Short mmCIF file of the C-alpha atoms (twelve columns), coordinates in Angstrom:
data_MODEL
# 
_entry.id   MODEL 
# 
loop_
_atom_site.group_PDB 
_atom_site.id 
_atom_site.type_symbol 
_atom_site.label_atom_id 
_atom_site.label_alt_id 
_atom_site.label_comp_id 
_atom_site.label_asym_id 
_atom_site.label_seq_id 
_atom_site.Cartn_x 
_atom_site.Cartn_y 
_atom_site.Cartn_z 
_atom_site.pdbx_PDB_model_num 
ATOM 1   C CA . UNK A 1   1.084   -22.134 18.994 1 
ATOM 2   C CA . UNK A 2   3.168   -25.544 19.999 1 
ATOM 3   C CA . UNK A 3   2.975   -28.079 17.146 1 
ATOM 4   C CA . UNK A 4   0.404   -30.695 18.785 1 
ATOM 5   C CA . UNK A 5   -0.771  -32.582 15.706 1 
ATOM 6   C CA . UNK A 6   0.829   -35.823 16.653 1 
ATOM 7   C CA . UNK A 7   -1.339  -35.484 19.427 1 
ATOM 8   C CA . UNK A 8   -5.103  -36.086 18.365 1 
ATOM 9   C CA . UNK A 9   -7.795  -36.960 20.466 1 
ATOM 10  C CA . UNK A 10  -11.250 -38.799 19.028 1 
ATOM 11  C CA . UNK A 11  -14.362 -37.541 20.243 1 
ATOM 12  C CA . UNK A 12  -17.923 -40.272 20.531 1 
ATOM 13  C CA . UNK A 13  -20.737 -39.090 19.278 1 
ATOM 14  C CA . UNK A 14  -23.430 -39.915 21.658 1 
ATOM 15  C CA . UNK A 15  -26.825 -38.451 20.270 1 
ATOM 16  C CA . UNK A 16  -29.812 -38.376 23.096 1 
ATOM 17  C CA . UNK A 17  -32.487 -38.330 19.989 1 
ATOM 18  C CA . UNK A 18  -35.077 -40.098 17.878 1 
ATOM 19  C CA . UNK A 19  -33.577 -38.597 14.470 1 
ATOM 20  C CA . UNK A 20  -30.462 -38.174 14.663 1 
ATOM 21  C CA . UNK A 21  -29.037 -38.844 10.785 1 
ATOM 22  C CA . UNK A 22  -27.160 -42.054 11.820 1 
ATOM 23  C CA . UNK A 23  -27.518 -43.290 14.715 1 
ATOM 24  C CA . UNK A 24  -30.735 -41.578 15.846 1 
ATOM 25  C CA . UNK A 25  -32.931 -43.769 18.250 1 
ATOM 26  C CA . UNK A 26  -30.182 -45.964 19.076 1 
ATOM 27  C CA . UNK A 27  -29.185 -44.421 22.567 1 
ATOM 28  C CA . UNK A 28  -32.417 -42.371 23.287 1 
ATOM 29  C CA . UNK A 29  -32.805 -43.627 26.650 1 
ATOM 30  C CA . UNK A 30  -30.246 -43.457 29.797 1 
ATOM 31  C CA . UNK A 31  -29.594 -47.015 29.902 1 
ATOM 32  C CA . UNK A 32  -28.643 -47.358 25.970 1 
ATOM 33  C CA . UNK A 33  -26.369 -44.234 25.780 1 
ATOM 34  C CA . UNK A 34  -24.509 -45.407 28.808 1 
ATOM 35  C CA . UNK A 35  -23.832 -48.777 27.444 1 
ATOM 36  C CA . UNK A 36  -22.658 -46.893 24.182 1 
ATOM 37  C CA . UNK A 37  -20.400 -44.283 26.402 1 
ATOM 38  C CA . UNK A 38  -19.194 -47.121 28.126 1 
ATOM 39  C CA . UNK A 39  -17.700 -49.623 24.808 1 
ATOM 40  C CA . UNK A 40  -16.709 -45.564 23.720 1 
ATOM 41  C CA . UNK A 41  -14.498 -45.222 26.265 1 
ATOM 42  C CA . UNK A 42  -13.184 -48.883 26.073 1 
ATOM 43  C CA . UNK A 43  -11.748 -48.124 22.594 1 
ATOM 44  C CA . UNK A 44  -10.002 -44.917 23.153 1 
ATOM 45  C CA . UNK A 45  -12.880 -42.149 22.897 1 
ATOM 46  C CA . UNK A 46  -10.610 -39.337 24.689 1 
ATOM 47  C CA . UNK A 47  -13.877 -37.340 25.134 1 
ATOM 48  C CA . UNK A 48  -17.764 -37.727 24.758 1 
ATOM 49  C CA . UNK A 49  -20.340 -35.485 23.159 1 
ATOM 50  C CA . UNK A 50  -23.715 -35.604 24.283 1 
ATOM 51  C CA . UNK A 51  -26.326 -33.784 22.214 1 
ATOM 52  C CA . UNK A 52  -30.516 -33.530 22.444 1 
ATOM 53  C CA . UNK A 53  -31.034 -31.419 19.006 1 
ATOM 54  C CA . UNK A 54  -30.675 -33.386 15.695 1 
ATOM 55  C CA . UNK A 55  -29.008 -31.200 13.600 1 
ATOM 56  C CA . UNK A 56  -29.031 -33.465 10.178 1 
ATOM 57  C CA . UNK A 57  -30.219 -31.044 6.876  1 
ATOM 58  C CA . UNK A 58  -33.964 -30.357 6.931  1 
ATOM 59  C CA . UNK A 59  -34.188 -31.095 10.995 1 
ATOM 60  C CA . UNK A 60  -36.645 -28.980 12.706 1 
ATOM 61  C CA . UNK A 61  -35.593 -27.535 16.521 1 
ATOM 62  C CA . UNK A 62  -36.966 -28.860 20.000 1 
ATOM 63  C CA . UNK A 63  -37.763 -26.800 22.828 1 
ATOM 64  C CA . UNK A 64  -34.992 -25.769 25.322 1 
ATOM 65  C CA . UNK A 65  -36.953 -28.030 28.133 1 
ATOM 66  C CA . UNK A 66  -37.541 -31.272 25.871 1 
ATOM 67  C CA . UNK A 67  -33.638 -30.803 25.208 1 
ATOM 68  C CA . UNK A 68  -33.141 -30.634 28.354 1 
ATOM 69  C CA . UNK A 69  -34.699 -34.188 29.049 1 
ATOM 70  C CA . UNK A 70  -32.646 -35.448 26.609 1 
ATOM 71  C CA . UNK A 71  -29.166 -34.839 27.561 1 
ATOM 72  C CA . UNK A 72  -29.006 -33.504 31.860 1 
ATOM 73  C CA . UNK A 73  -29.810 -37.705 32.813 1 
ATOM 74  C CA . UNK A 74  -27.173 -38.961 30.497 1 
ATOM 75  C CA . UNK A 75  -24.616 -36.185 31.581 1 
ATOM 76  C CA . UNK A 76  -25.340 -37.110 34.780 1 
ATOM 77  C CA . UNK A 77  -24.900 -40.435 34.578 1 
ATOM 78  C CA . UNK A 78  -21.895 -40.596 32.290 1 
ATOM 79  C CA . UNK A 79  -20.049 -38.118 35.257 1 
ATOM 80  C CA . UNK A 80  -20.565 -40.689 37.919 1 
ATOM 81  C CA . UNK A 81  -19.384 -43.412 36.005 1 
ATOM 82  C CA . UNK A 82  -16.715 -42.383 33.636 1 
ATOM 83  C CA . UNK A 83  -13.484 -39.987 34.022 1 
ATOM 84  C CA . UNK A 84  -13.842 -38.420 30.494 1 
ATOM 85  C CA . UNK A 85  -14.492 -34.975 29.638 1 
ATOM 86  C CA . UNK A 86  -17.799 -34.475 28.617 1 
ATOM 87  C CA . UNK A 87  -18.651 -32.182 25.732 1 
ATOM 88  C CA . UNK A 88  -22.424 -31.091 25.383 1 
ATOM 89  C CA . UNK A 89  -23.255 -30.180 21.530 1 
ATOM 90  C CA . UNK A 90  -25.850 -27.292 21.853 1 
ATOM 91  C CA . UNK A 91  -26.835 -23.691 20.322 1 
ATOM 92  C CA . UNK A 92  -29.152 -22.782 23.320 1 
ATOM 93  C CA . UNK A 93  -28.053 -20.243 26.484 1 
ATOM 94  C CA . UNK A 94  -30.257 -22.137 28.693 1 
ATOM 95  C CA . UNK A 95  -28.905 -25.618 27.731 1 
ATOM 96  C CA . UNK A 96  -25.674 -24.780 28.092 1 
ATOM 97  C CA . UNK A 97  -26.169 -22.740 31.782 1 
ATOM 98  C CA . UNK A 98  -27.623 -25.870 33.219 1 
ATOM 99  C CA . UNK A 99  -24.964 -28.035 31.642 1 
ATOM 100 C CA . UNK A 100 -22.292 -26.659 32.933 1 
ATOM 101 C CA . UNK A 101 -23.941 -26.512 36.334 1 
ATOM 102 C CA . UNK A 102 -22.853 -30.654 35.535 1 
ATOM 103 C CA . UNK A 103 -19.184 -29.690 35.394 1 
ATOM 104 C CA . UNK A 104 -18.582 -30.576 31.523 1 
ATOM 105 C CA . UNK A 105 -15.951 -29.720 29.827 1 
ATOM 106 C CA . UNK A 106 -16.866 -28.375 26.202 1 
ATOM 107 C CA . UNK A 107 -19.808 -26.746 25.056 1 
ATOM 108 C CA . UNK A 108 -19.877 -27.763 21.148 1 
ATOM 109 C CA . UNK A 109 -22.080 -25.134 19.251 1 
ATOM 110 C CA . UNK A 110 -22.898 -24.837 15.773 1 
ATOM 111 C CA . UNK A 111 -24.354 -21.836 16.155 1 
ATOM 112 C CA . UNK A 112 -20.648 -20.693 17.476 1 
ATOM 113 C CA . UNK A 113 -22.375 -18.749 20.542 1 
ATOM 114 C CA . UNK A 114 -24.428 -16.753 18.179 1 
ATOM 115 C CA . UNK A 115 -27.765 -17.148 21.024 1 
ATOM 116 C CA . UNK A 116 -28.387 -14.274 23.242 1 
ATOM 117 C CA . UNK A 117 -26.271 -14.404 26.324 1 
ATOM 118 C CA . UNK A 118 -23.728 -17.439 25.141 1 
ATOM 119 C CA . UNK A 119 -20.947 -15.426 24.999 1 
ATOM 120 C CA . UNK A 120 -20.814 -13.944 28.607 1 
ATOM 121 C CA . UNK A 121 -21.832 -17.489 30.042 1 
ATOM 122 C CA . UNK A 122 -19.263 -18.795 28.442 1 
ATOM 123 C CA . UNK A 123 -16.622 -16.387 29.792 1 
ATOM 124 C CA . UNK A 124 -17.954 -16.822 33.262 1 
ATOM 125 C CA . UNK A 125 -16.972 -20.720 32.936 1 
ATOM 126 C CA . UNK A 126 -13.009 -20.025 32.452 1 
ATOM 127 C CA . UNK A 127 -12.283 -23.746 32.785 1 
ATOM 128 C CA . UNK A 128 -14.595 -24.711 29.802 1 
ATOM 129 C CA . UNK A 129 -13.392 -24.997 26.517 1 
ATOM 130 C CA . UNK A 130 -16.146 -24.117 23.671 1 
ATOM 131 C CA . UNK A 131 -16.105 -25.448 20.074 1 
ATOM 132 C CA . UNK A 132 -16.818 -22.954 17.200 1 
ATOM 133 C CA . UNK A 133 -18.519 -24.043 14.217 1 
ATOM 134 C CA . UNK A 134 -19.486 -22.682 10.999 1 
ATOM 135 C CA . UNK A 135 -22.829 -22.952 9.282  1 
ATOM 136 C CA . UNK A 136 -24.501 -21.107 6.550  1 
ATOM 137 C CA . UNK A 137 -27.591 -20.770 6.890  1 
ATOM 138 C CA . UNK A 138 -29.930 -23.144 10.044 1 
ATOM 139 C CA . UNK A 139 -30.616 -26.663 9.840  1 
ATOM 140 C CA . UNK A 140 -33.828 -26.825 8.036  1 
ATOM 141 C CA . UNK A 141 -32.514 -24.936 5.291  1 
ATOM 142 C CA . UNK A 142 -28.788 -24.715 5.653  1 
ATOM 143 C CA . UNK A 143 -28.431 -27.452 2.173  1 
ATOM 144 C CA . UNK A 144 -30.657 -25.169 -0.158 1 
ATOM 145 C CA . UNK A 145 -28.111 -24.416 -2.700 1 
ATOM 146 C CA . UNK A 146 -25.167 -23.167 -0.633 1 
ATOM 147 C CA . UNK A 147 -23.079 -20.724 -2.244 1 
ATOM 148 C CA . UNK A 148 -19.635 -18.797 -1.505 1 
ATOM 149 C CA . UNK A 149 -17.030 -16.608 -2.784 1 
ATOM 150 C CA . UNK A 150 -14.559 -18.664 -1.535 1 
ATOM 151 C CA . UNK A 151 -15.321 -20.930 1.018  1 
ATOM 152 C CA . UNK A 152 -12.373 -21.398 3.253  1 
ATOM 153 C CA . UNK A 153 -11.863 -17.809 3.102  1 
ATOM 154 C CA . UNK A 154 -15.341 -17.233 3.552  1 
ATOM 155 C CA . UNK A 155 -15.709 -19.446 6.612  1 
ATOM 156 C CA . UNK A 156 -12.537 -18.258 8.202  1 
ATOM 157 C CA . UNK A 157 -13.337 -14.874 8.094  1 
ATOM 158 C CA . UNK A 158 -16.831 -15.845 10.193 1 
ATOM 159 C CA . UNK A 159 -14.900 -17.671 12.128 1 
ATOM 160 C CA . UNK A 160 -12.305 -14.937 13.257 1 
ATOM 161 C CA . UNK A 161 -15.307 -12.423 13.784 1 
ATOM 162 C CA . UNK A 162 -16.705 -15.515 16.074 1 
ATOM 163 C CA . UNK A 163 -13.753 -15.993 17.658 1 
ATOM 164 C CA . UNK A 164 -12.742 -11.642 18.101 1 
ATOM 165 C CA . UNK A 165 -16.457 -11.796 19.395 1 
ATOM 166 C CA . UNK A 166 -16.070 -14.075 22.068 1 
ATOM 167 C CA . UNK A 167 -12.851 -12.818 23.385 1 
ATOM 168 C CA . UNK A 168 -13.770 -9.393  23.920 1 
ATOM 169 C CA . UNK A 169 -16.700 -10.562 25.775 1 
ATOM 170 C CA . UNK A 170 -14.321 -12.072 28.222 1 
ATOM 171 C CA . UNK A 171 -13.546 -16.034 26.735 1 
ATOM 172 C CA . UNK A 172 -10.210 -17.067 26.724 1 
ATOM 173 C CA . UNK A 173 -8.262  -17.729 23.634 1 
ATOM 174 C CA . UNK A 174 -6.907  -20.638 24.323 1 
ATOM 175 C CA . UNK A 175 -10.270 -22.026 25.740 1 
ATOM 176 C CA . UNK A 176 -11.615 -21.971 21.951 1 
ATOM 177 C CA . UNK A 177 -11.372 -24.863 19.491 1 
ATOM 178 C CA . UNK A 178 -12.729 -24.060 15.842 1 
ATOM 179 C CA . UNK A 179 -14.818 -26.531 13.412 1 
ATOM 180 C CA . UNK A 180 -15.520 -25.185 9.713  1 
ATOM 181 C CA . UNK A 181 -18.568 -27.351 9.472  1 
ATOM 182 C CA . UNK A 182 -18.709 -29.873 7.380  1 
ATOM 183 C CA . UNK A 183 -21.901 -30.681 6.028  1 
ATOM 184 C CA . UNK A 184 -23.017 -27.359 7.609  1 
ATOM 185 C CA . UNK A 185 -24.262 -25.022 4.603  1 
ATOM 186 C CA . UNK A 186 -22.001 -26.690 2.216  1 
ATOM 187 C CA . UNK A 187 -22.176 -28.249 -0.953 1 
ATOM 188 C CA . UNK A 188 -20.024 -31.838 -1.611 1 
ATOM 189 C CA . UNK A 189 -17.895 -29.940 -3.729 1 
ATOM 190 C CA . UNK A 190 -17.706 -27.426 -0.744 1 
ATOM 191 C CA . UNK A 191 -16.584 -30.066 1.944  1 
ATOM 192 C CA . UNK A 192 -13.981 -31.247 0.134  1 
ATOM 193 C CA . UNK A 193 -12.432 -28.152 -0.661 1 
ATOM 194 C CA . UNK A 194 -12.439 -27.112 3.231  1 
ATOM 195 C CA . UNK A 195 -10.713 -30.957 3.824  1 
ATOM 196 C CA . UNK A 196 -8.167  -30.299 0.691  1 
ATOM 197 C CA . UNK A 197 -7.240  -26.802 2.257  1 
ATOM 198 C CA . UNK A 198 -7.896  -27.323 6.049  1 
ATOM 199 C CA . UNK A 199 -4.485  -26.303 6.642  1 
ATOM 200 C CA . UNK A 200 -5.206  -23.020 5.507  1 
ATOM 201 C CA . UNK A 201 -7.146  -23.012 9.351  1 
ATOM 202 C CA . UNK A 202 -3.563  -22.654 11.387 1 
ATOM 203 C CA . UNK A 203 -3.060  -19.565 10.474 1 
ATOM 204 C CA . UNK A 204 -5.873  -18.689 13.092 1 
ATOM 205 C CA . UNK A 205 -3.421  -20.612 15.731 1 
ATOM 206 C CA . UNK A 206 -6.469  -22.054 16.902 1 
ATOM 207 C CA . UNK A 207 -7.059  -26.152 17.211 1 
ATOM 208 C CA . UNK A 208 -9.006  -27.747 15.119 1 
ATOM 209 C CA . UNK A 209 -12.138 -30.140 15.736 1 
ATOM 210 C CA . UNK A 210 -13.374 -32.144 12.911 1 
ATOM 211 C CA . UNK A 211 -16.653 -33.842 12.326 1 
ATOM 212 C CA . UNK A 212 -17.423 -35.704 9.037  1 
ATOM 213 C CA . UNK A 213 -17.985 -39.284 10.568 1 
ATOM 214 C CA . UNK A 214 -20.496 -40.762 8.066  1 
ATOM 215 C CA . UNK A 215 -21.951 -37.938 6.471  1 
ATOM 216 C CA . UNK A 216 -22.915 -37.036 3.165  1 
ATOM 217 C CA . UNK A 217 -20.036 -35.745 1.763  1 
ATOM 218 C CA . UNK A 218 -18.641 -39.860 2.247  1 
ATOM 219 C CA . UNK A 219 -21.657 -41.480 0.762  1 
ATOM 220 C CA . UNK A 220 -21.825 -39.094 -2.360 1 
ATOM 221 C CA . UNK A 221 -18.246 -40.136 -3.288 1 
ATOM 222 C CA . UNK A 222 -18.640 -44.050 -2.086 1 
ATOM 223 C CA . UNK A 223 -22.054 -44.325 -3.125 1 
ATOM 224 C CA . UNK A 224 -22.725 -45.947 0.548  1 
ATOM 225 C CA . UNK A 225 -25.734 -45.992 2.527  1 
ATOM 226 C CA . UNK A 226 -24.928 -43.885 6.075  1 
ATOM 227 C CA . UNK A 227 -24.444 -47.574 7.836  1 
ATOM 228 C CA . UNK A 228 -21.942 -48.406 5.189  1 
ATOM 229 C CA . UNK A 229 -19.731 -45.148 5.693  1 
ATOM 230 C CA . UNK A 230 -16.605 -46.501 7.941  1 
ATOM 231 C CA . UNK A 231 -14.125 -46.790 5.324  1 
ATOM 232 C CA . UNK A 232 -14.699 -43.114 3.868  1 
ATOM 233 C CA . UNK A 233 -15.322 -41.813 7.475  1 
ATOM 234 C CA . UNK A 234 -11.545 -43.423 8.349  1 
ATOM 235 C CA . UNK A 235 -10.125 -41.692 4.770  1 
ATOM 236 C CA . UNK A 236 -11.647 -38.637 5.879  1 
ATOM 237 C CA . UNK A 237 -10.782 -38.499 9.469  1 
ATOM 238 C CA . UNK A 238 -7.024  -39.545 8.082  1 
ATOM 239 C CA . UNK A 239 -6.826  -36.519 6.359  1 
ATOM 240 C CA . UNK A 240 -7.712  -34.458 8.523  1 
ATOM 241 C CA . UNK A 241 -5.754  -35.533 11.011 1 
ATOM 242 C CA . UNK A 242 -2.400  -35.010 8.610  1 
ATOM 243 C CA . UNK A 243 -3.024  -31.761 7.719  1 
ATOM 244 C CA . UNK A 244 -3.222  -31.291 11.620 1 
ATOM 245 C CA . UNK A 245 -6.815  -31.361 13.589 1 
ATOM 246 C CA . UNK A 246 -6.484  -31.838 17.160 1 
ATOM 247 C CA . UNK A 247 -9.913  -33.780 18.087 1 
ATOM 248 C CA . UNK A 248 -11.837 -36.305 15.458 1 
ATOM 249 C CA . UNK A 249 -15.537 -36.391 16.262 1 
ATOM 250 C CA . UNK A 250 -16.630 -39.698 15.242 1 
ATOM 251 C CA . UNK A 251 -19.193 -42.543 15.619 1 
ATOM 252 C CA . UNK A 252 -16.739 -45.082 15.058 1 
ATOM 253 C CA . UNK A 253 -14.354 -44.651 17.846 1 
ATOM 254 C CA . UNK A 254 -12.371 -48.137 17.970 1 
ATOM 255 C CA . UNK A 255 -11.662 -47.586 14.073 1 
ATOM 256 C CA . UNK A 256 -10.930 -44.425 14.430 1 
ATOM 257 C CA . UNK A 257 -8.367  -44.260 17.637 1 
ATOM 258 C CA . UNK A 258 -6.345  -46.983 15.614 1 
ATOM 259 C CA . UNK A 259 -6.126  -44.778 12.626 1 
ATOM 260 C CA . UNK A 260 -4.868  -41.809 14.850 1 
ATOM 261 C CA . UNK A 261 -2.519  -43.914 16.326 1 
ATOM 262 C CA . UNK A 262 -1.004  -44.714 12.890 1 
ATOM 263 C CA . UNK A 263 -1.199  -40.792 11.700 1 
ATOM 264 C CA . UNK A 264 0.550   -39.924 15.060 1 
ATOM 265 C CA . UNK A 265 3.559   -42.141 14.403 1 
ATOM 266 C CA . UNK A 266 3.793   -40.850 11.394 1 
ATOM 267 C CA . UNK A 267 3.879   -36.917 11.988 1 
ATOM 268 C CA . UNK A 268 6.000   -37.989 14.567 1 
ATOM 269 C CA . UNK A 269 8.675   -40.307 12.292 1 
ATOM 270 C CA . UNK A 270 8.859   -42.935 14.756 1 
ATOM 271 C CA . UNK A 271 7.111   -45.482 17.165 1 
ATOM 272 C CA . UNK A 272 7.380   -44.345 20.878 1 
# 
């Protein structure tokens, strides 16, 4: 695979729900996440992630129809108004089908197409790319004492079954992005042995999508409430991007772009 890592994109999180662990609430309705998409956009967001199912530890699921609610109207209006990529973070068949009926981009699961029927969906969309993420466990309980024999070995050898899985049953390769999952089934000490080795994640020759924007992992070492995460979220997302993730999924997007564009001079050895 062609060295890309001075080229990294940063994704906006744009939740379409009432409990979402940071910013849940804020853009519930059309009018609020399109004003949020919109200053996005302004400050570099290369793509946008809409999703209708908190996933925060302890989060109980919604039905396929309320989800549904939640996200179609926003995707909608963030195609007619915006030329960015939408990706659509869901773990349900029947989401995703009527999403890509919308002509997004990504579908961003992490459940990593595990749901009945994902997988050949997915391959009948050959101009989608899909995000595969690793999680032990399910939301409600995924942070009841996590344990592993090794956990980047652990999660890369789920992911490469994931990954086998989804190509025989037609996806392209190089349609799939991977995400280990922070926060996912992992312990702090956990999360920052996945950042300290991420690396170890090429050898799949596979990008890389990273989410840690403001999660717990941050505040337990800052000793920050989630509104007071940006610094941490920055160090994190820095680290990342050196040891060579493609796309940053972040709240913060002006923050973060400028940070990229620093890391991306500096893989590169120059200013261009």
């Amino acid at each position: 695979m062609a060295d890309t890592r001075t080229h990294i994109e940063v994704m906006g999180i744009l939740n379409a729900t009432p409990d979402s662990f940071s910013d849940g609430g804020k853009f519930y309705h059309v009018d609020h996440a399109l004003r949020q998409a919109e200053q996005m956009v302004q400050d570099g967001a290369a793509w946008l992630d809409v999703g209708g199912e908190s996933t925060r530890p302890g989060s109980e699921g919604v039905s396929v129809a309320e989800e549904l609610d939640r996200v179609l109207p926003i995707i909608e209006r963030l195609q007619a108004n915006f030329d960015v990529p939408i990706s659509v973070d869901t773990c349900k068949t029947a989401v995703m089908a009527e999403a890509l009926k919308l002509n997004i981009a990504m579908i961003n699961d992490i459940n990593a197409l595990r749901d009945e029927g994902a997988e050949q969906l997915l391959a009948s969309a050959p101009d989608v790319k899909v995000c595969l993420m690793h999680m032990q466990g399910e939301p409600r309980t995924m942070q009841h004492e996590p344990r592993y024999d090794d956990v980047v070995n652990d999660v890369k050898q789920f992911l490469d079954g994931r990954v086998r899985a989804c190509v025989n049953a037609g996806i392209q390769k190089n349609n799939i992005y991977l995400d280990p999952g922070f926060g996912f089934g992992k312990s702090v000490r956990h999360n920052y042995q996945l950042l300290q080795r991420l690396q170890a994640f090429h050898d799949m020759q596979l990008p890389l999508l990273i989410g840690m924007s403001r999660k717990s992992m941050i505040g337990h070492v800052t000793g920050r409430e989630v509104s007071e995460r940006l610094a941490g979220s920055i160090a994190a997302a820095t680290i990342a991007a050196m040891k060579g993730a493609q796309i940053i999924r972040v709240h913060d997007v002006k923050e973060t772009v400028d940070a990229m564009k620093v890391v991306a001079a500096t893989l590169a050895g120059e200013f261009a």
